[in-house]
Amino acid sequence: MSENVLRIRDLSVNYQTDRGVLEAIRHVNLDIPKGSIVGVVGESGCGKSTLITSIIRQLDDNADIPNGSIEFEKQDLLKLSLDKMRNISGTKLSIIFQDPMSTLNPVLSIGRQMIDIQYRDKISKKRKKQRSIDMLTKVGIPDPRNQLNQYPYELSGGMQQRVSIAMALQAGPSLLIADEPTTALDTTLEVQILKLLKELQEEMGCSILFVSHHLGVIAELCDHVVVMYAGEIVEQGSTYEIFNNPAHPYTVKLLECDPASISKKQNLLPTIPGEIPDLINLSGGCIFKNRCDQSIERCDKVTPILNKFDTHHFVSCHLIES
Amino acid sequence: MSKLLSIKNLRVRFRIKSPLQAMLQKIDDPYIDAVRQVSLDIKQGETFTLVGESGSGKTTLALAVAGLLNATEGQIKFMNEDVTSMTSSQIMAYRKKISFIWQNSIGSLSPRMSVGSLITEGYKIHNLKDRDLKMEADRLLKLVGLPAHISGRYAHQLSGGQARRVGVARAIALKPKLIIADEPTAGLDVSVQGEILNLLNKLKDDLGVSLFVITHNLNIVRHISDKTAVMYLGRFVEQGQTDDIFAKPKHPYTLALLSANLTPYPEASLKNRIELKGEVPSLMDRPNGCEFHTRCPFSSEHCDNEFPPMHVFDGEQILTCHYPLNQN
């Protein structure tokens, strides 16, 4: 396999809360190979957002990272000074957020914002403007020259998201983080944006870390999938393997209960009984044990680790080991 | 089964420019039609689903049905009473028979009221004093599968799924005949979506209510609804039995929506997908001819100029298109 753009090793993030220490993510290992799209999928509270914010170093003040490293282009992001970090984010590393309306500044025109973010480049304003126009053309915005004078509220949701994709890719980043970029969009637009992302990724050769709770979107876009549950990676592997041959009980159940995967009409849809465990005062053992219907005695005592299940498929479950 | 709700040629208009603005900007028609020429029937105990993209008029239609918006033209009949001509006291009585589950589950609950008083608020509003409100609250919480101790909590202490269940409890409190659910699964995790849909299905069977579900999530439609209508720019482009719509969509827009519906099968993405060009046109500037022609992959010159006729297949599947798809 080719080299990795991002290498996360043994990353844990804790939050100090009134009730005690909340272990939001624990011992996460993640690789993003160059030029590939890696999807992180999981339900609310699984630590998706904490993972992203720790990569871009924007964690809240009450968070601390007891152990782990995030290696991006041969340097540990966690050890960089904030100045150096600021130079990486926005150039080598950029991000698209869920809600384009709150990403874009409502009081500045699109053009002004797109030119502003090129402040590092010592070229004339005219060339910066031309670059912005080229970028807007690339993301499929009609009549880009006039669009530069528009304000975000004058654009539809799909167009706003295209603008934020254009801004994120303008500096030619080697890693693009996409945090649920299509959740706020209608299905027909969702398909358009996914196709656009894939085309741009192939054209520009960057890697994408795509975070979503929508299984269909992940299946459509990603090469590799990482399944997270309550702050741990429970399974990871190639998209084909994960969706066709899921091994962890959680992944199996998650795929089963997605209404999209049931094509016959059913009055009673499958669900996952129980709730996500409280991440304060974790008791040890497997994190999924209280909702798993196959749990054995060992699951209560020993925390499983990610084991090789197949060539490109890793699972953290005692049932698989034995 | 008897007809519960029957809508004929409903039109809802909104003024978008004041008379002065319209005069100064020389706009002849300062209105938009959010809902236009909509006709539908819902029978007792039936689930009717409305699908469509944002801005297609789904919520406007629901608000008009609940009497929260005035219809400009057309007729809304609920149990043979005309809703559009009701007086305010009649509307009050009517609202006992119809209830809402709002899209934003936490936002629709008052942050200053406990769950118990939120659930029984309807009884106080409609002056139904003949019961023990605390016991009612416990009974309703049990019906929606929540523990009784939750009645002391406040909206911010609930998870998304719990808040949605409280919304359901509020909706069934007054024993309505029709529940309008606006995006009942929006913002919920997949594993919780199933729980809410199961709950709605169960209540429908147990209490015999009809459901009017608004959604843009096609995946859930198949499992809960009997009839489906597809809305585009305020009009129904296709409506019929849900099974027929899914098995043999006849309007290109329906087909496009179905094919844009992503499924968790990586290999499924390889099959041909009908992709729509561009975005939904503005209601202020409706296209001529067939209103879908600007995005339709099958449109011809004919579609650009002439409004399509209505076709009826098998007595049930109604659609407006010049060239209905032939899928057997």
XYZ file of C-alpha atoms in Angstrom:
650
model
C 0.000 0.000 0.000
C 1.165 3.504 -0.761
C 2.167 5.922 1.947
C -0.313 7.421 4.335
C -1.285 11.073 4.385
C -2.580 10.837 7.911
C -1.515 8.382 10.584
C -3.333 8.455 13.881
C -1.829 6.264 16.564
C -3.323 5.397 19.925
C -5.266 8.643 20.158
C -7.442 9.257 23.196
C -9.374 12.391 24.065
C -10.903 13.133 27.461
C -13.304 15.855 28.464
C -13.409 17.239 31.987
C -17.054 17.475 32.990
C -18.903 18.204 36.217
C -19.536 14.530 36.693
C -15.972 13.418 36.066
C -13.702 12.550 33.169
C -15.555 11.656 29.976
C -13.473 9.430 27.735
C -14.793 10.578 24.373
C -12.423 8.581 22.193
C -10.055 5.856 23.283
C -6.992 4.351 21.584
C -7.918 5.165 18.031
C -5.625 4.082 15.208
C -6.426 5.342 11.754
C -4.556 5.528 8.468
C -5.562 7.488 5.424
C -3.654 6.271 2.370
C -2.709 8.848 -0.208
C -5.440 9.512 -2.756
C -8.147 7.502 -1.082
C -11.460 8.316 0.539
C -11.875 7.009 4.064
C -15.328 7.091 5.628
C -15.984 7.247 9.333
C -19.450 6.052 10.203
C -21.200 5.938 13.543
C -24.200 7.197 15.448
C -24.414 10.323 17.588
C -22.050 10.225 20.511
C -19.602 7.833 18.890
C -16.797 10.399 18.816
C -16.812 11.348 15.145
C -16.722 15.078 15.827
C -14.137 14.748 18.586
C -11.913 12.858 16.155
C -12.148 15.603 13.546
C -11.698 18.466 15.970
C -8.625 16.828 17.436
C -7.105 16.553 13.950
C -7.654 20.246 13.253
C -6.649 21.107 16.841
C -9.900 22.870 17.634
C -10.909 20.885 20.696
C -12.776 22.669 23.460
C -10.865 24.001 26.453
C -12.053 21.213 28.714
C -10.540 18.548 26.467
C -7.154 16.971 26.900
C -5.252 14.369 24.966
C -3.537 11.964 27.382
C -1.856 9.896 24.720
C -1.525 9.465 21.004
C -0.136 11.107 17.926
C -1.593 12.479 14.717
C 1.032 12.311 12.038
C 0.276 14.418 8.983
C 2.906 14.691 6.264
C 5.619 13.438 8.605
C 4.937 15.824 11.484
C 2.910 15.291 14.613
C 0.074 17.810 14.520
C -0.367 17.569 18.283
C 3.174 18.860 18.859
C 3.047 21.777 16.456
C 2.849 25.348 17.679
C -0.436 27.070 16.980
C 1.276 29.292 14.413
C 2.544 26.358 12.435
C -0.814 24.647 12.777
C -2.504 27.720 11.355
C -0.285 27.510 8.301
C -1.201 23.901 7.709
C -4.920 24.236 8.167
C -6.454 25.880 5.159
C -3.574 24.971 2.885
C -2.546 21.361 3.332
C -5.498 20.410 5.452
C -8.963 21.769 4.904
C -12.451 20.999 5.994
C -16.056 21.188 4.791
C -18.709 21.421 7.468
C -22.241 20.189 7.628
C -24.078 23.467 7.360
C -22.779 25.688 4.551
C -24.847 28.672 5.677
C -22.984 28.898 8.963
C -19.610 28.177 7.357
C -19.802 31.171 5.059
C -19.696 34.674 6.440
C -23.152 36.185 5.890
C -21.969 39.786 5.618
C -19.236 39.302 3.025
C -19.738 38.506 -0.635
C -18.633 35.117 -1.930
C -15.847 36.759 -3.935
C -14.517 38.718 -0.977
C -14.367 35.553 1.133
C -12.690 33.528 -1.582
C -10.058 36.202 -2.127
C -9.559 36.716 1.611
C -8.595 33.123 2.244
C -5.730 33.431 -0.246
C -3.981 35.923 2.020
C -0.841 33.774 2.139
C -0.223 33.992 -1.598
C 1.730 36.982 -2.795
C -0.038 37.462 -6.098
C -2.173 40.285 -7.428
C -5.787 40.577 -6.448
C -6.761 40.185 -10.055
C -5.106 36.787 -10.229
C -6.674 35.758 -6.938
C -10.038 36.671 -8.362
C -9.355 34.699 -11.516
C -8.356 31.726 -9.399
C -11.617 31.960 -7.482
C -13.559 32.064 -10.737
C -11.715 28.985 -11.989
C -12.442 27.171 -8.768
C -16.146 28.035 -8.871
C -16.286 26.782 -12.451
C -14.717 23.550 -11.302
C -17.379 22.940 -8.684
C -20.086 23.533 -11.267
C -21.399 26.952 -10.371
C -22.970 28.615 -13.394
C -21.874 32.134 -14.279
C -19.099 32.288 -11.637
C -17.992 35.838 -12.441
C -21.322 37.268 -11.337
C -21.693 34.842 -8.451
C -18.630 36.392 -6.837
C -20.707 39.470 -6.040
C -23.443 37.478 -4.377
C -23.920 36.958 -0.671
C -24.371 33.490 0.848
C -28.066 34.016 1.559
C -28.698 34.601 -2.133
C -27.542 31.088 -2.961
C -29.433 27.851 -2.445
C -28.145 25.227 -0.003
C -26.598 23.137 -2.757
C -24.812 26.149 -4.251
C -23.553 27.242 -0.822
C -22.085 23.807 -0.261
C -20.421 23.976 -3.669
C -18.880 27.315 -2.697
C -17.525 25.893 0.546
C -16.088 22.932 -1.353
C -14.457 25.376 -3.769
C -12.972 27.307 -0.852
C -11.724 24.161 0.824
C -10.011 22.898 -2.309
C -8.649 26.228 -3.507
C -5.259 25.822 -1.909
C -4.905 22.252 -3.172
C -4.900 20.444 0.187
C -3.513 16.958 0.552
C -6.246 16.033 3.003
C -9.838 17.209 2.939
C -12.014 16.520 5.942
C -15.723 16.415 5.143
C -17.991 16.500 8.172
C -21.426 15.318 7.022
C -21.333 17.669 4.018
C -24.548 16.366 2.475
C -26.761 15.963 5.535
C -28.408 19.350 5.077
C -29.129 18.731 1.395
C -31.954 17.071 -0.491
C -31.375 13.642 -1.942
C -31.098 14.734 -5.557
C -28.530 17.368 -4.572
C -26.755 14.933 -2.276
C -26.027 12.694 -5.237
C -24.734 15.669 -7.220
C -22.402 16.781 -4.420
C -21.054 13.264 -3.845
C -20.321 12.900 -7.532
C -18.613 16.289 -7.535
C -16.454 15.368 -4.537
C -15.379 12.127 -6.171
C -14.525 13.850 -9.451
C -12.554 16.593 -7.736
C -10.753 14.085 -5.573
C -9.656 12.113 -8.627
C -8.643 15.273 -10.445
C -6.710 16.883 -7.619
C -5.407 13.681 -6.090
C -6.159 14.612 -2.496
C -7.366 12.255 0.213
C -10.697 12.684 1.912
C -11.736 11.829 5.434
C -15.481 11.617 5.099
C -17.565 11.559 8.246
C -21.220 10.619 8.120
C -23.913 8.702 9.875
C -25.548 7.897 6.565
C -24.555 4.376 5.553
C -25.718 4.829 1.977
C -23.500 7.859 1.439
C -20.475 6.047 2.820
C -21.127 3.016 0.614
C -21.401 5.266 -2.398
C -18.298 7.359 -1.934
C -15.634 5.717 0.198
C -12.832 3.243 -0.458
C -12.309 2.353 3.191
C -14.723 2.456 6.067
C -14.134 2.901 9.773
C -17.035 2.037 12.063
C -16.998 3.840 15.398
C -19.065 3.069 18.449
C -18.972 4.982 21.735
C -15.483 6.336 21.151
C -13.811 3.220 19.802
C -13.161 1.848 16.364
C -14.989 -1.468 16.339
C -14.364 -2.424 12.752
C -12.494 -1.133 9.749
C -11.800 -2.328 6.266
C -12.525 -1.848 2.603
C -16.005 -0.610 1.801
C -16.885 -3.811 -0.021
C -15.804 -5.965 2.916
C -17.587 -3.907 5.573
C -20.893 -3.730 3.771
C -20.950 -7.239 2.332
C -19.183 -9.099 5.055
C -19.642 -7.198 8.334
C -18.113 -9.047 11.276
C -18.644 -6.945 14.400
C -22.091 -7.453 15.968
C -22.603 -3.691 16.047
C -21.885 -3.242 12.335
C -24.123 -6.178 11.535
C -26.974 -4.692 13.544
C -26.427 -1.185 12.233
C -26.668 -2.411 8.652
C -29.683 -4.537 9.476
C -31.678 -1.750 11.034
C -31.081 0.831 8.326
C -34.519 1.169 6.699
C -32.713 1.542 3.373
C -31.391 -1.992 3.475
C -34.836 -3.523 3.885
C -36.534 -3.523 0.538
C -39.620 -5.510 1.532
C -42.343 -3.653 3.377
C -42.184 -4.387 7.072
C -44.417 -3.257 9.844
C -41.829 -3.928 12.505
C -38.387 -2.613 11.755
C -35.347 -4.036 13.526
C -33.707 -1.802 16.143
C -30.708 -1.993 18.458
C -32.124 -2.219 21.976
C -30.428 -0.314 24.773
C -28.447 2.892 24.757
C -24.873 3.998 24.267
C -22.995 3.487 27.557
C -22.075 6.430 29.714
C -18.504 7.337 28.823
C -17.797 8.525 32.360
C -16.513 5.754 34.652
C -16.200 3.118 32.001
C -16.275 -0.335 33.488
C -13.865 -2.004 31.106
C -14.555 -4.942 28.868
C -16.129 -4.696 25.462
C -17.883 -1.376 24.886
C -20.786 -2.988 23.048
C -21.407 -5.760 25.584
C -24.635 -4.344 27.065
C -26.368 -4.219 23.700
C -24.811 -7.287 22.129
C -26.923 -10.433 22.040
C -23.958 -12.746 21.597
C -21.793 -11.510 24.446
C -19.799 -14.079 26.384
C -18.199 -13.942 29.822
C -14.937 -12.678 28.421
C -16.642 -9.575 27.015
C -17.317 -8.295 30.546
C -13.707 -8.494 31.645
C -11.332 -8.035 28.756
C -11.408 -5.120 26.346
C -11.037 -6.533 22.836
C -8.452 -5.097 20.484
C -8.583 -4.620 16.748
C -7.583 -7.932 15.138
C -7.036 -8.911 11.582
C -10.085 -10.669 10.191
C -9.172 -10.638 6.519
C -6.541 -8.974 4.358
C -8.098 -5.519 4.547
C -10.516 -6.065 7.368
C -9.998 -5.506 11.098
C -12.483 -6.232 13.853
C -12.421 -5.647 17.582
C -14.500 -8.474 19.025
C -13.818 -11.531 21.182
C -16.167 -13.672 19.138
C -14.020 -13.201 16.078
C -10.794 -14.117 17.852
C -12.077 -17.387 19.233
C -63.213 2.457 4.962
C -64.711 5.882 5.086
C -63.017 9.012 3.900
C -61.431 11.009 6.652
C -59.788 13.837 4.806
C -60.535 14.934 1.313
C -58.810 17.823 -0.416
C -59.880 19.194 -3.782
C -57.853 21.569 -5.933
C -56.204 23.233 -2.986
C -54.183 26.348 -3.609
C -52.204 28.281 -1.018
C -50.668 31.583 -2.034
C -48.273 33.835 -0.225
C -47.739 37.479 -0.934
C -44.037 38.127 -1.447
C -44.113 41.837 -2.320
C -46.141 44.554 -0.689
C -48.571 46.427 -2.976
C -46.198 49.386 -3.094
C -43.142 47.260 -3.895
C -45.093 45.457 -6.577
C -46.182 48.728 -8.128
C -42.708 50.256 -8.067
C -40.984 47.140 -9.362
C -43.765 46.623 -11.927
C -44.552 43.090 -10.778
C -47.970 42.001 -11.998
C -48.275 39.016 -9.729
C -46.717 39.645 -6.303
C -47.687 36.167 -5.064
C -46.183 32.728 -5.110
C -48.193 29.550 -5.155
C -46.742 27.350 -2.460
C -49.401 24.706 -3.015
C -51.283 24.450 -6.276
C -54.035 22.184 -7.530
C -53.566 19.568 -4.881
C -56.213 16.890 -4.476
C -55.982 13.942 -2.143
C -58.047 11.539 -0.068
C -57.077 9.903 3.195
C -59.220 7.101 4.545
C -59.653 6.161 8.162
C -56.694 4.189 9.481
C -54.561 4.878 6.451
C -51.054 6.293 6.262
C -50.493 8.895 3.605
C -46.938 10.014 2.869
C -45.870 13.152 1.138
C -42.379 13.213 -0.335
C -40.527 15.981 -2.078
C -37.495 18.197 -1.805
C -37.202 21.273 0.395
C -39.392 24.092 -0.775
C -41.834 21.851 -2.579
C -44.704 22.890 -0.314
C -44.997 19.822 1.902
C -45.204 21.685 5.184
C -47.454 24.403 3.746
C -49.933 21.741 2.711
C -49.862 20.194 6.184
C -50.389 23.566 7.859
C -53.342 24.261 5.587
C -54.864 20.894 6.506
C -54.525 21.726 10.200
C -56.226 25.049 9.637
C -53.099 26.949 10.583
C -52.925 28.587 7.171
C -55.768 29.834 5.053
C -56.373 28.163 1.751
C -56.641 30.569 -1.157
C -58.771 28.284 -3.282
C -60.132 24.805 -3.075
C -61.726 22.665 -0.488
C -60.515 20.749 2.553
C -63.113 18.392 3.966
C -62.490 16.563 7.200
C -65.170 14.044 8.158
C -67.516 15.862 5.755
C -66.968 19.238 7.403
C -65.492 22.025 5.363
C -62.346 23.224 7.133
C -61.812 26.300 4.971
C -65.087 27.927 6.053
C -64.943 27.162 9.778
C -65.407 29.816 12.416
C -62.752 30.143 15.081
C -64.744 28.161 17.653
C -65.292 25.395 15.130
C -61.579 25.385 14.364
C -60.869 24.909 18.060
C -63.042 21.803 18.138
C -61.528 20.629 14.876
C -58.022 20.832 16.287
C -58.908 18.218 18.856
C -59.289 15.761 16.025
C -56.010 16.571 14.367
C -52.564 16.817 15.870
C -48.997 17.458 14.895
C -45.634 15.844 15.492
C -43.219 18.585 14.634
C -39.988 18.224 12.746
C -37.738 19.766 15.376
C -38.551 17.496 18.279
C -36.694 19.343 21.018
C -37.492 22.797 19.665
C -41.205 22.038 19.637
C -41.219 21.387 23.387
C -41.334 24.390 25.669
C -38.064 24.563 27.599
C -39.896 25.843 30.689
C -42.398 23.019 31.063
C -41.820 19.546 32.410
C -42.567 16.585 30.203
C -45.629 15.742 32.292
C -47.226 19.143 31.842
C -46.221 19.253 28.179
C -48.064 16.022 27.513
C -51.215 17.100 29.318
C -51.197 20.650 27.972
C -53.822 19.718 25.404
C -56.343 18.794 28.103
C -55.961 22.191 29.737
C -56.248 24.049 26.445
C -59.419 22.187 25.520
C -60.775 22.455 29.049
C -61.014 18.729 29.703
C -60.939 18.708 33.483
C -62.647 15.393 34.096
C -59.447 13.437 34.562
C -56.376 13.040 36.712
C -53.697 14.706 34.637
C -50.854 12.940 36.395
C -52.305 9.543 35.682
C -53.001 10.567 32.099
C -49.358 11.594 31.702
C -48.173 8.246 33.048
C -50.547 6.370 30.766
C -49.389 8.297 27.694
C -45.729 7.879 28.570
C -46.278 4.158 28.867
C -48.015 4.092 25.500
C -45.004 5.647 23.787
C -42.567 3.451 25.675
C -41.029 5.939 28.083
C -40.524 5.353 31.821
C -42.907 7.281 34.105
C -40.101 9.122 35.930
C -39.368 11.073 32.772
C -42.450 13.248 33.351
C -40.437 15.423 35.739
C -37.746 16.150 33.188
C -37.360 19.166 30.940
C -36.819 19.261 27.185
C -33.066 19.827 27.395
C -32.635 16.687 29.488
C -34.043 14.445 26.765
C -32.213 12.682 23.974
C -33.418 13.144 20.402
C -35.321 9.866 20.427
C -36.952 10.568 23.797
C -38.007 14.054 22.721
C -39.570 12.544 19.620
C -41.505 10.082 21.779
C -42.726 12.931 23.981
C -43.874 14.643 20.787
C -45.789 11.486 19.881
C -47.348 11.333 23.358
C -48.512 14.931 23.013
C -49.958 14.156 19.616
C -52.038 11.186 20.775
C -53.219 12.756 24.052
C -56.532 14.077 22.742
C -57.312 10.903 20.770
C -57.102 12.580 17.372
C -58.405 11.071 14.164
C -55.432 12.264 12.145
C -51.814 12.793 13.153
C -49.634 14.913 10.916
C -45.999 13.932 11.343
C -43.529 16.371 9.808
C -40.267 14.506 9.197
C -40.723 12.126 12.147
C -37.242 10.650 11.762
C -35.219 13.728 10.812
C -32.052 14.039 12.833
C -32.341 10.603 14.408
C -29.798 7.809 14.224
C -30.653 4.807 12.085
C -31.178 2.532 15.065
C -33.592 5.024 16.648
C -35.425 5.718 13.374
C -36.704 2.168 13.423
C -37.987 2.568 16.990
C -40.008 5.673 16.160
C -41.456 4.125 13.011
C -42.395 0.974 14.891
C -44.084 3.131 17.509
C -46.066 5.065 14.906
C -47.120 1.848 13.190
C -48.177 0.316 16.493
C -50.192 3.356 17.558
C -51.853 3.445 14.178
C -53.018 -0.137 14.628
C -53.954 0.216 18.307
C -55.700 3.575 18.193
C -56.984 3.471 14.631
C -55.668 6.930 13.740
C -54.676 7.965 10.254
C -51.216 9.301 9.637
C -50.146 12.069 7.314
C -46.372 11.758 7.106
C -44.154 14.353 5.498
C -40.651 13.257 4.697
C -37.859 13.404 2.222
C -36.410 10.128 3.434
C -37.710 7.616 0.915
C -36.278 4.689 2.834
C -38.850 4.994 5.561
C -41.809 5.598 3.251
C -41.917 2.031 2.034
C -42.314 0.677 5.544
C -44.977 2.936 6.953
C -47.223 4.204 4.249
C -50.188 2.952 2.264
C -50.381 5.835 -0.151
C -47.685 8.179 -1.376
C -47.714 11.483 -3.197
C -44.679 13.094 -4.768
C -44.630 16.860 -4.669
C -42.672 19.203 -6.893
C -43.031 22.988 -6.903
C -46.280 22.814 -4.978
C -47.988 20.295 -7.216
C -48.459 16.575 -6.946
C -46.603 15.118 -9.897
C -47.502 11.562 -9.005
C -49.614 9.847 -6.390
C -50.810 6.336 -5.795
C -50.390 3.218 -3.699
C -46.936 3.180 -2.133
C -46.119 -0.267 -3.476
C -46.944 0.836 -7.023
C -44.922 4.020 -6.721
C -41.868 2.084 -5.585
C -42.293 -0.825 -7.979
C -43.173 1.102 -11.120
C -42.724 4.844 -10.836
C -44.206 6.497 -13.879
C -43.126 10.106 -13.471
C -39.469 10.855 -14.277
C -39.144 12.880 -11.069
C -40.308 9.963 -8.947
C -37.863 7.709 -10.719
C -35.057 10.213 -10.142
C -35.889 10.494 -6.439
C -35.887 6.733 -6.096
C -32.586 6.395 -7.874
C -31.002 9.183 -5.824
C -31.898 7.227 -2.732
C -28.587 5.857 -1.515
C -28.523 2.334 -0.161
C -25.794 0.676 1.867
C -24.741 -1.593 -0.968
C -21.460 -0.508 -2.538
C -22.141 -2.364 -5.770
C -25.573 -0.770 -6.178
C -23.896 2.511 -7.058
C -22.609 0.952 -10.250
C -26.041 0.671 -11.767
C -27.338 3.453 -13.942
C -28.574 6.364 -11.977
C -30.872 9.022 -13.279
C -29.273 12.212 -12.287
C -31.169 15.449 -12.295
C -29.600 18.523 -13.750
C -29.459 21.690 -11.699
C -31.680 22.614 -8.801
C -35.321 23.195 -8.030
C -36.480 26.352 -9.868
C -37.738 29.303 -7.891
C -41.451 29.463 -7.136
C -41.325 33.068 -8.253
C -40.303 31.984 -11.700
C -42.117 28.782 -12.527
C -40.985 27.195 -15.798
C -43.438 27.166 -18.706
C -45.004 23.992 -19.939
C -44.187 21.057 -17.723
C -42.654 22.565 -14.606
C -40.195 19.718 -14.342
C -38.805 20.036 -17.872
C -35.772 22.086 -16.809
C -34.408 19.126 -14.844
C -36.012 16.205 -16.628
C -33.625 13.849 -18.440
C -36.367 12.796 -20.865
C -37.847 16.182 -21.759
C -38.607 17.171 -25.321
C -39.692 20.387 -26.979
C -43.276 19.484 -26.326
C -42.615 19.556 -22.563
C -41.165 23.075 -22.764
C -44.368 24.597 -24.034
C -47.361 22.647 -22.959
C -48.585 21.763 -19.511
C -48.785 17.985 -19.289
C -52.119 16.178 -19.068
C -53.162 14.040 -16.155
C -52.953 10.282 -16.561
C -54.630 7.708 -14.391
C -53.297 4.166 -14.291
C -55.196 1.276 -12.766
C -57.637 3.754 -11.284
C -55.161 4.767 -8.580
C -51.817 5.952 -9.847
C -52.301 9.557 -10.936
C -49.580 11.582 -12.578
C -49.041 14.613 -14.762
C -46.504 14.002 -17.495
C -46.432 14.049 -21.291
C -44.461 10.859 -21.482
C -45.226 8.565 -18.555
C -42.539 5.971 -18.080
C -43.482 2.531 -19.176
C -42.163 0.094 -16.641
C -43.517 -3.336 -16.297
